[in-house]
Amino acid sequence: MSTLKGIPVIAEAAAGGDAAGASATPATSPAAGLRSGQKYRTAQGVTAIKDGIKAHAEAGRASPTGKPRWLRAPLAAGEGYDFVRRTVREHRLATVCEEAKCPNIGECWNAGTATIMLMGAVCTRACRFCAVDTGNPRGWLDADEPMNVADSVARMRLKYVVLTSVNRDDLPDGGAAHYAACIRAIKQRNAGTAVEALTPDFQGVLRDVERVVDSGLDVFAQNVETIRRLTHPVRDARAGYEQTLAVLAHAKRHRPGVLTKTSLMLGLGESDGEIVECMDDLRVIGVDVLTLGQYLRPTVNHLSVDRYVTPEEFERYRAWALARGFRECVAGPLVRSSYRAEQALAGNNVGLSPAARAAPELRWLGRVPYEPIWREMQRFTEQRGAATRDEIWLLEHDPVFTLGMNADRSHVLAPGDIPVVQIDRGGQVTYHGPGQLVVYPLIDLRRAGLGVRDLVGALERSVIDYLARLGIRAECRPGAPGVYVGECKLASVGLRIRRGCSYHGLAFNVDMDLEPFRRINPCGYAGLAMTQLASIGGRSSVQQVGAELAPLLISRLARS
């Protein structure tokens, strides 16, 4: 097995939208040669339905014709593919790659990566997106599985393993004890191996969730699969949107140091607003990692595809997620819940596209005091190296007046109880406070091939692009950085360049108290009128504006 050295084997259950192509069921399986939807008896004597769903009226509904070019997956053939196929047969491992008809089976198996299901290949549920066989295993478990899985991990010298399973509602604890035994066996045999568990929901029984979380894992995952409105009929009636949220929330509360992760399928009829709502629901409960992929219909008996989401849309959704504070969002047409799981925390969309690799990391910091963030920007800029990834920080500040390095203090008219801080950016005086989106681009300008004017222009034009989508006309003015609507200023720009790298940035008035601007001459202009998005026809939260503005800024930076 030396050819697999250092390459992770992912052991996971049928994840959201893992579907495409013909069944890879081994020829020796009792299900081999059966039509989708037919009943058969497994080697353990369990009655199951091939591909999970019986034939029904949904079979008559067609998906959009002609799959787009970006959904072409590598051919399931090759030396690496054949080697992994032999390996999983030798160790009697059930793989989600085969059972769920994953479109990435050729790519992953040729790279020496396989996905393995615990507790057999027959699920007690019948979700209408999933091609795993459905039945009632009636309590059957392989008592040797924990030892066999740990042995496989040791033989392959894996550093990162993802374990998953079918749903086992036939077991009193949903299989939690068996899951925990597999994780402990891996950790005992392979102390340096990180373990991710993509689990069932255990019917919402939180003590069973705790049993798995306490077993020594590093990442706990449970898939929400789709947005709230589409949960039924997409998922089995025993699953639930709120139930999955409760499971993820409890896992994070019970062991805050464990990362939590979930997956969302797109293309089932969800709207952009519903995607955003789901992201917000997940962030409220502290989910760390989100994956987004295209739903693909596994058989004519399953749900039809409503739309094919473009790669550009996936990049936009990823930017929305990162702006909301997810540690990482892996997004793309063929992404599945554990696709390249070992790289999911690398902050580069697991290298899915050159644009994604080059894009700055987005960080939503919430409402924070001014001076600590200013000092952190200085520290970040001073300590960054040639390989340090660029970042864009999105946040709100507590009330503060800031003066540029060479600002004239006479422009501060009556600060009252609001502190005045002199800082190291250019420009005169401005105000920051709650309800204002602040964007700090920490960019290596030399590496990016950008000049200062390019960066200022990208900041200004991204706001203008955003307003244009709302039907609001805005402009920038030569010699007076910022964005104006009519005679009023809506957004201000002030930068510092140190060692060829930028910090400070953009202040965009969203929905705030504008009164403090009357205590100063904004940007050094006496009588300059200030406005905000809420006053000119746009009603959104600061975080929502940040999530929608960030991809526009990244696009502008890429084109500058």
XYZ file of C-alpha atoms in Angstrom:
560
model
C 0.000 0.000 0.000
C 2.993 2.325 -0.298
C 1.347 4.198 -3.161
C -1.246 5.474 -0.649
C 1.294 6.805 1.826
C 0.236 10.162 3.160
C -3.012 10.225 1.159
C -6.174 10.286 3.267
C -8.887 7.694 3.080
C -12.207 9.333 3.798
C -14.729 7.142 5.546
C -18.101 8.770 5.109
C -21.796 8.184 4.624
C -24.046 9.248 1.773
C -23.668 12.978 1.752
C -25.752 15.690 0.158
C -26.058 15.317 -3.575
C -23.398 12.607 -3.957
C -24.867 11.410 -7.201
C -24.057 10.991 -10.869
C -23.392 8.278 -13.386
C -24.050 4.562 -13.281
C -24.033 2.461 -10.147
C -20.655 1.196 -9.031
C -22.099 -1.659 -7.004
C -19.635 -4.574 -7.116
C -20.600 -7.442 -9.391
C -20.530 -9.788 -6.409
C -23.198 -7.773 -4.560
C -26.727 -9.265 -4.270
C -27.958 -5.975 -5.793
C -25.878 -6.369 -8.945
C -27.985 -6.400 -12.095
C -31.144 -5.107 -10.403
C -33.099 -2.129 -11.655
C -33.177 1.015 -9.516
C -36.091 0.804 -7.086
C -36.218 -3.015 -6.987
C -36.252 -4.937 -3.713
C -33.541 -7.479 -2.970
C -32.088 -9.411 -0.014
C -28.596 -8.557 1.261
C -25.930 -11.053 2.304
C -27.060 -10.475 5.906
C -30.650 -11.412 4.993
C -31.947 -7.805 5.081
C -34.610 -6.726 2.583
C -33.490 -3.513 0.868
C -34.450 -1.236 -2.021
C -31.754 -0.641 -4.622
C -30.762 3.044 -4.800
C -33.071 3.828 -1.892
C -36.229 5.027 -3.700
C -39.056 3.033 -5.267
C -40.411 4.069 -8.675
C -43.047 6.805 -8.281
C -44.611 9.800 -9.991
C -41.472 11.934 -9.614
C -39.867 9.734 -12.247
C -41.946 11.504 -14.878
C -40.486 14.930 -14.131
C -37.469 15.849 -16.191
C -34.363 17.683 -15.022
C -32.925 20.441 -17.234
C -31.576 18.869 -20.410
C -27.898 18.919 -21.282
C -25.554 19.045 -18.316
C -23.248 22.080 -18.557
C -19.554 21.604 -19.292
C -18.492 22.374 -15.709
C -20.192 19.170 -14.496
C -17.888 16.884 -16.425
C -16.175 14.578 -13.935
C -12.957 12.592 -14.559
C -13.516 9.104 -15.962
C -13.781 6.369 -13.317
C -10.824 4.411 -14.682
C -7.061 4.297 -14.434
C -4.280 2.626 -12.469
C -4.978 4.535 -9.241
C -8.696 3.863 -9.508
C -8.097 0.136 -9.998
C -5.682 0.001 -7.045
C -8.101 1.675 -4.613
C -10.939 -0.507 -5.889
C -8.894 -3.611 -5.101
C -7.942 -2.192 -1.681
C -11.502 -1.530 -0.542
C -12.528 -4.996 -1.744
C -9.656 -6.622 0.154
C -10.679 -4.903 3.401
C -14.413 -5.480 2.848
C -15.110 -1.748 3.085
C -18.372 -0.177 1.893
C -17.603 3.101 0.111
C -19.923 6.056 -0.264
C -18.147 6.727 -3.556
C -19.924 3.683 -4.976
C -23.096 3.501 -2.935
C -24.021 7.176 -3.483
C -22.732 7.324 -7.079
C -20.356 10.195 -6.321
C -19.234 12.091 -9.451
C -15.725 12.481 -8.022
C -15.013 8.741 -7.769
C -12.580 8.816 -10.707
C -10.695 11.876 -9.445
C -10.476 10.736 -5.840
C -9.711 7.072 -6.437
C -7.023 7.920 -8.989
C -5.515 10.164 -6.284
C -5.570 7.229 -3.848
C -8.477 8.558 -1.772
C -11.549 6.481 -0.903
C -14.663 7.178 1.137
C -15.894 4.435 3.457
C -19.201 3.969 5.253
C -19.515 2.519 8.741
C -22.324 0.172 9.823
C -23.020 -1.293 6.413
C -24.450 -0.005 3.142
C -28.192 -0.155 3.893
C -29.798 2.979 5.354
C -33.000 2.978 7.397
C -34.091 6.237 5.773
C -35.157 7.096 2.237
C -34.113 10.665 1.471
C -35.209 11.605 -2.035
C -31.809 12.943 -3.092
C -29.713 9.968 -1.986
C -28.849 6.767 -3.875
C -27.834 4.615 -0.891
C -29.958 1.458 -0.602
C -32.800 1.587 1.939
C -33.986 -1.144 4.299
C -34.052 -2.281 7.911
C -30.825 -4.009 9.017
C -32.657 -5.140 12.199
C -29.759 -4.495 14.551
C -26.999 -6.081 12.444
C -23.490 -4.722 13.089
C -20.007 -5.950 12.202
C -18.338 -6.332 15.606
C -14.914 -6.412 13.926
C -15.405 -3.098 12.113
C -13.660 -0.835 14.663
C -10.558 -3.039 14.547
C -10.669 -3.375 10.751
C -11.038 0.377 10.181
C -8.194 1.172 12.594
C -6.041 -1.461 10.886
C -6.758 0.061 7.441
C -5.809 3.538 8.666
C -2.550 2.179 10.121
C -1.656 0.238 6.979
C -2.208 3.289 4.789
C -0.441 5.628 7.249
C -3.231 8.189 7.040
C -2.981 11.607 8.692
C -6.641 12.579 8.214
C -9.660 10.278 8.099
C -13.348 11.084 7.668
C -15.760 8.526 9.083
C -19.431 8.456 8.198
C -22.308 6.037 8.071
C -25.782 5.247 6.937
C -28.635 6.141 9.314
C -29.305 3.274 11.716
C -32.670 4.077 13.323
C -33.022 0.334 14.038
C -30.380 0.619 16.784
C -31.360 1.987 20.226
C -28.606 4.628 20.103
C -28.574 5.115 16.319
C -25.133 3.486 16.230
C -23.460 6.119 18.431
C -21.586 3.573 20.556
C -20.307 1.770 17.448
C -19.235 5.085 15.917
C -17.379 6.039 19.093
C -15.699 2.620 19.216
C -14.380 3.087 15.663
C -12.991 6.539 16.488
C -11.329 5.323 19.697
C -9.817 2.363 17.870
C -8.324 4.669 15.232
C -6.927 7.040 17.854
C -5.462 4.207 19.934
C -3.732 2.665 16.926
C -2.892 5.940 15.142
C -2.317 8.686 17.706
C -1.324 11.274 15.099
C -4.332 10.784 12.830
C -7.027 13.484 12.798
C -10.586 12.126 12.639
C -13.640 13.801 11.144
C -17.019 12.166 11.800
C -19.934 12.854 9.442
C -22.688 11.330 11.532
C -26.407 10.609 11.427
C -28.621 12.917 13.501
C -29.305 10.147 16.077
C -32.956 11.250 15.935
C -31.943 14.332 17.910
C -30.977 12.387 21.049
C -28.251 14.619 22.440
C -26.679 12.056 24.802
C -25.882 9.982 21.696
C -24.319 13.051 20.072
C -22.191 13.524 23.198
C -21.021 9.909 23.045
C -19.534 10.492 19.591
C -18.145 13.953 20.377
C -16.442 12.580 23.507
C -14.686 9.797 21.587
C -11.633 11.872 20.647
C -12.612 13.174 17.204
C -11.362 16.462 15.752
C -14.274 17.502 13.484
C -17.977 16.747 14.004
C -20.214 16.982 10.929
C -23.938 16.549 10.358
C -25.472 17.632 7.070
C -28.372 20.072 6.913
C -28.584 19.107 3.180
C -30.983 21.857 2.016
C -32.701 25.067 3.069
C -35.511 25.081 5.630
C -38.437 25.232 3.148
C -37.215 22.271 1.089
C -36.241 19.973 3.973
C -39.364 17.957 3.249
C -39.690 16.450 0.662
C -35.877 16.448 0.089
C -35.059 14.601 3.324
C -36.701 11.641 5.001
C -39.578 12.532 7.341
C -37.471 11.448 10.337
C -34.838 14.073 9.504
C -35.370 17.764 10.132
C -33.804 21.173 9.612
C -34.197 22.189 13.246
C -33.109 18.737 14.407
C -29.825 19.028 12.511
C -29.263 22.548 13.869
C -29.868 21.256 17.394
C -27.354 18.422 16.912
C -24.659 20.767 15.568
C -25.338 23.368 18.266
C -25.076 20.782 21.047
C -21.848 19.325 19.664
C -20.256 22.796 19.733
C -21.582 23.608 23.218
C -20.523 20.237 24.608
C -16.951 20.466 23.296
C -16.184 23.982 21.986
C -12.739 22.890 20.794
C -14.201 20.449 18.272
C -14.800 21.959 14.838
C -18.333 21.603 13.465
C -19.189 21.209 9.799
C -22.219 20.828 7.533
C -23.150 20.598 3.853
C -25.773 22.214 1.643
C -26.930 21.011 -1.786
C -27.914 23.654 -4.336
C -30.073 23.368 -7.441
C -33.240 22.040 -5.789
C -35.278 25.248 -6.059
C -33.797 27.368 -3.264
C -33.538 31.159 -3.597
C -30.498 33.298 -2.793
C -32.364 34.709 0.194
C -32.994 31.204 1.544
C -29.312 30.301 1.121
C -28.357 33.394 3.126
C -30.949 32.535 5.794
C -29.481 29.053 6.127
C -25.941 30.435 6.399
C -27.080 32.803 9.144
C -28.818 29.964 11.015
C -25.608 27.931 10.898
C -23.402 30.773 12.089
C -25.699 31.538 15.030
C -24.954 28.051 16.381
C -21.225 28.340 15.683
C -20.763 26.009 12.690
C -17.152 26.380 11.511
C -17.047 24.829 8.026
C -19.670 24.771 5.243
C -19.569 22.915 1.936
C -21.748 23.826 -1.053
C -22.267 21.574 -4.085
C -24.613 20.951 -7.004
C -27.416 18.417 -6.518
C -27.307 15.787 -9.267
C -30.181 13.376 -9.769
C -28.931 9.808 -9.205
C -31.870 7.993 -10.853
C -35.198 8.915 -12.470
C -36.893 7.908 -9.208
C -35.173 10.708 -7.289
C -35.889 14.433 -7.132
C -35.308 16.323 -10.347
C -32.749 19.113 -10.680
C -34.296 22.582 -10.668
C -31.227 24.456 -11.968
C -27.522 24.076 -12.593
C -25.590 26.532 -10.434
C -22.659 28.146 -12.272
C -19.077 28.164 -10.934
C -19.326 31.962 -10.677
C -22.407 31.646 -8.474
C -20.600 29.139 -6.250
C -17.732 31.602 -5.807
C -20.253 34.308 -4.876
C -21.957 32.048 -2.328
C -18.558 31.146 -0.875
C -17.752 34.840 -0.427
C -21.089 35.322 1.358
C -20.268 32.465 3.713
C -16.755 33.691 4.511
C -18.091 37.201 5.133
C -20.408 35.675 7.735
C -17.493 34.237 9.658
C -17.268 30.601 8.540
C -13.724 29.366 9.006
C -13.936 27.910 5.498
C -16.569 27.337 2.835
C -15.667 24.801 0.148
C -17.898 25.533 -2.845
C -18.128 24.226 -6.408
C -20.366 22.236 -8.766
C -18.842 18.846 -7.901
C -18.086 19.548 -4.233
C -19.473 16.962 -1.813
C -19.576 17.056 1.964
C -16.155 15.450 2.469
C -14.508 16.335 -0.823
C -10.809 16.965 -0.080
C -11.733 17.136 3.609
C -8.094 17.114 4.689
C -7.605 20.425 2.840
C -10.868 22.092 3.890
C -9.170 24.293 6.474
C -6.473 25.545 4.099
C -8.549 28.629 3.252
C -8.234 28.195 -0.514
C -11.473 26.444 -1.562
C -9.317 23.261 -1.716
C -7.646 24.657 -4.839
C -10.737 24.351 -7.024
C -9.794 27.297 -9.255
C -6.885 29.721 -9.706
C -9.199 32.599 -8.818
C -10.186 30.906 -5.570
C -6.570 30.254 -4.653
C -5.620 33.892 -5.239
C -8.654 35.440 -3.549
C -8.119 37.158 -0.184
C -9.530 35.455 2.895
C -12.680 37.182 4.155
C -13.146 37.618 7.910
C -16.279 38.966 9.595
C -15.215 40.378 12.966
C -18.540 41.765 14.190
C -18.672 44.930 16.323
C -15.283 45.686 17.829
C -13.466 48.646 19.469
C -11.256 50.688 17.166
C -7.754 50.746 18.659
C -7.184 46.974 19.145
C -8.127 46.341 15.496
C -5.868 49.172 14.300
C -2.949 47.689 16.252
C -3.726 44.211 14.925
C -3.651 45.543 11.341
C -0.230 47.049 12.032
C 1.007 43.772 13.543
C -0.361 41.702 10.647
C 1.327 43.995 8.099
C 4.648 44.093 9.958
C 4.884 40.330 10.416
C 3.526 39.103 7.093
C 5.865 37.321 4.703
C 5.958 36.628 0.983
C 3.607 33.651 1.361
C 1.126 35.299 3.763
C -2.352 35.185 2.316
C -4.127 38.505 1.774
C -7.153 39.143 3.985
C -10.189 41.428 3.932
C -11.682 42.261 7.332
C -15.348 43.240 7.549
C -16.653 44.762 10.781
C -18.381 47.556 12.692
C -16.673 49.849 15.201
C -17.733 51.304 18.504
C -18.175 55.122 18.207
C -14.863 56.885 17.463
C -13.459 59.858 15.520
C -10.221 59.083 13.677
C -7.666 61.640 12.490
C -5.159 60.996 9.710
C -1.403 61.378 10.319
C -1.271 64.965 9.093
C -4.867 65.922 9.827
C -5.824 69.412 10.985
C -7.395 69.084 14.456
C -9.485 72.192 13.835
C -11.780 69.946 11.745
C -12.870 68.292 15.006
C -15.566 70.755 16.070
C -17.272 69.280 19.139
C -16.438 65.617 19.804
C -18.357 65.444 23.074
C -18.131 62.012 24.674
C -16.854 60.266 21.527
C -13.084 59.535 21.696
C -10.704 61.061 19.119
C -7.813 58.860 17.972
C -4.937 60.011 15.750
C -3.803 57.188 13.508
C -1.370 56.406 10.686
C -3.581 56.619 7.584
C -3.840 59.538 5.193
C -6.743 61.989 5.072
C -8.433 64.192 7.623
C -11.138 63.260 10.157
C -14.027 60.824 9.905
C -16.451 59.015 12.170
C -16.931 55.280 12.728
C -19.844 53.811 14.627
C -22.467 51.061 14.805
C -24.414 50.643 11.575
C -21.409 51.456 9.391
C -19.679 48.702 7.392
C -15.903 49.005 7.675
C -13.783 47.117 5.125
C -10.050 46.700 5.763
C -8.156 45.205 2.768
C -4.828 43.764 3.958
C -3.297 43.318 0.511
C 0.275 42.776 -0.680
C 0.014 45.288 -3.528
C 3.333 44.378 -5.125
C 2.490 40.688 -5.282
C -0.993 41.477 -6.599
C 0.378 43.862 -9.220
C -1.757 46.717 -7.863
C -1.042 50.394 -7.353
C -2.593 52.544 -4.647
C -4.958 54.101 -7.198
C -6.022 50.604 -8.267
C -6.945 49.728 -4.683
C -8.781 52.992 -4.056
C -10.633 52.534 -7.338
C -11.588 48.957 -6.499
C -12.983 50.034 -3.108
C -14.986 52.868 -4.653
C -16.233 50.925 -7.685
C -17.335 47.926 -5.595
C -19.674 50.214 -3.633
C -20.932 51.784 -6.875
C -21.508 48.288 -8.330
C -23.408 47.286 -5.204
C -25.637 50.376 -5.344
C -26.287 49.874 -9.056
C -27.825 46.484 -8.248
C -30.275 48.354 -5.999
C -31.079 50.878 -8.720
C -29.137 53.650 -6.954
C -26.777 55.819 -8.992
C -23.525 56.813 -7.306
C -20.163 58.228 -8.337
C -16.621 58.857 -7.205
C -14.930 62.265 -7.566
C -11.367 63.146 -8.635
C -9.317 64.416 -5.726
C -11.969 63.522 -3.132
C -11.808 59.782 -2.417
C -15.085 58.102 -1.541
C -18.516 57.428 -2.988
C -21.181 60.095 -3.426
C -24.909 59.977 -4.082
C -25.947 63.380 -5.396
C -24.258 65.972 -3.182
C -23.985 63.651 -0.182
C -21.112 61.369 0.753
C -22.009 57.753 1.449
C -18.610 56.053 1.842
C -15.107 57.241 2.753
C -11.706 55.802 1.852
C -8.438 56.137 3.776
C -5.362 53.905 3.419
C -1.873 53.271 4.722
C 0.757 51.494 2.628
C 3.603 49.885 4.585
C 6.271 47.661 2.993
C 4.138 47.525 -0.161
C 1.092 46.272 1.782
C -2.160 48.057 2.565
C -4.285 48.470 5.662
C -7.136 50.767 6.807
C -9.703 51.043 4.014
C -13.397 51.803 3.430
C -16.205 53.072 5.684
C -19.692 52.561 4.150
C -22.648 54.138 5.977
C -25.416 51.506 6.056
C -27.946 52.248 8.797
C -26.481 54.406 11.539
C -26.851 57.566 13.589
C -25.400 60.308 11.355
C -25.461 62.991 14.073
C -21.750 62.597 15.030
C -20.751 63.674 11.510
C -22.136 67.134 12.395
C -19.510 67.385 15.157
C -16.691 67.371 12.567
C -15.861 68.633 9.095
C -16.075 65.199 7.422
C -12.877 64.432 5.507
C -11.850 68.060 6.067
C -14.786 69.581 4.135
C -16.889 72.057 6.121
C -20.590 71.488 5.637
C -20.202 68.209 3.699
C -23.501 66.359 3.958
C -23.316 62.657 4.796
C -25.921 60.046 3.916
C -26.480 56.321 4.436
C -27.921 53.363 2.582
C -31.054 53.280 4.731
C -31.867 56.877 3.691
C -31.593 56.310 -0.060
C -33.631 53.168 -0.529
C -31.543 50.278 0.781
C -32.568 48.383 3.913
C -30.060 45.692 4.893
C -28.022 44.751 7.927
C -24.342 45.646 8.002
C -23.392 41.964 7.821
C -25.669 41.389 4.826
C -24.180 44.365 2.967
C -20.704 43.047 3.755
C -21.571 39.597 2.419
C -22.877 41.085 -0.835
C -20.168 43.730 -1.239
C -17.182 41.420 -0.606
C -17.417 39.386 -3.849
C -17.810 42.621 -5.840
C -14.629 43.981 -4.251
C -12.726 40.752 -4.911
C -13.890 40.862 -8.537
C -12.741 44.479 -8.878
C -9.343 43.670 -7.369
C -8.906 40.784 -9.809
C -9.666 43.064 -12.762
C -7.482 45.991 -11.660
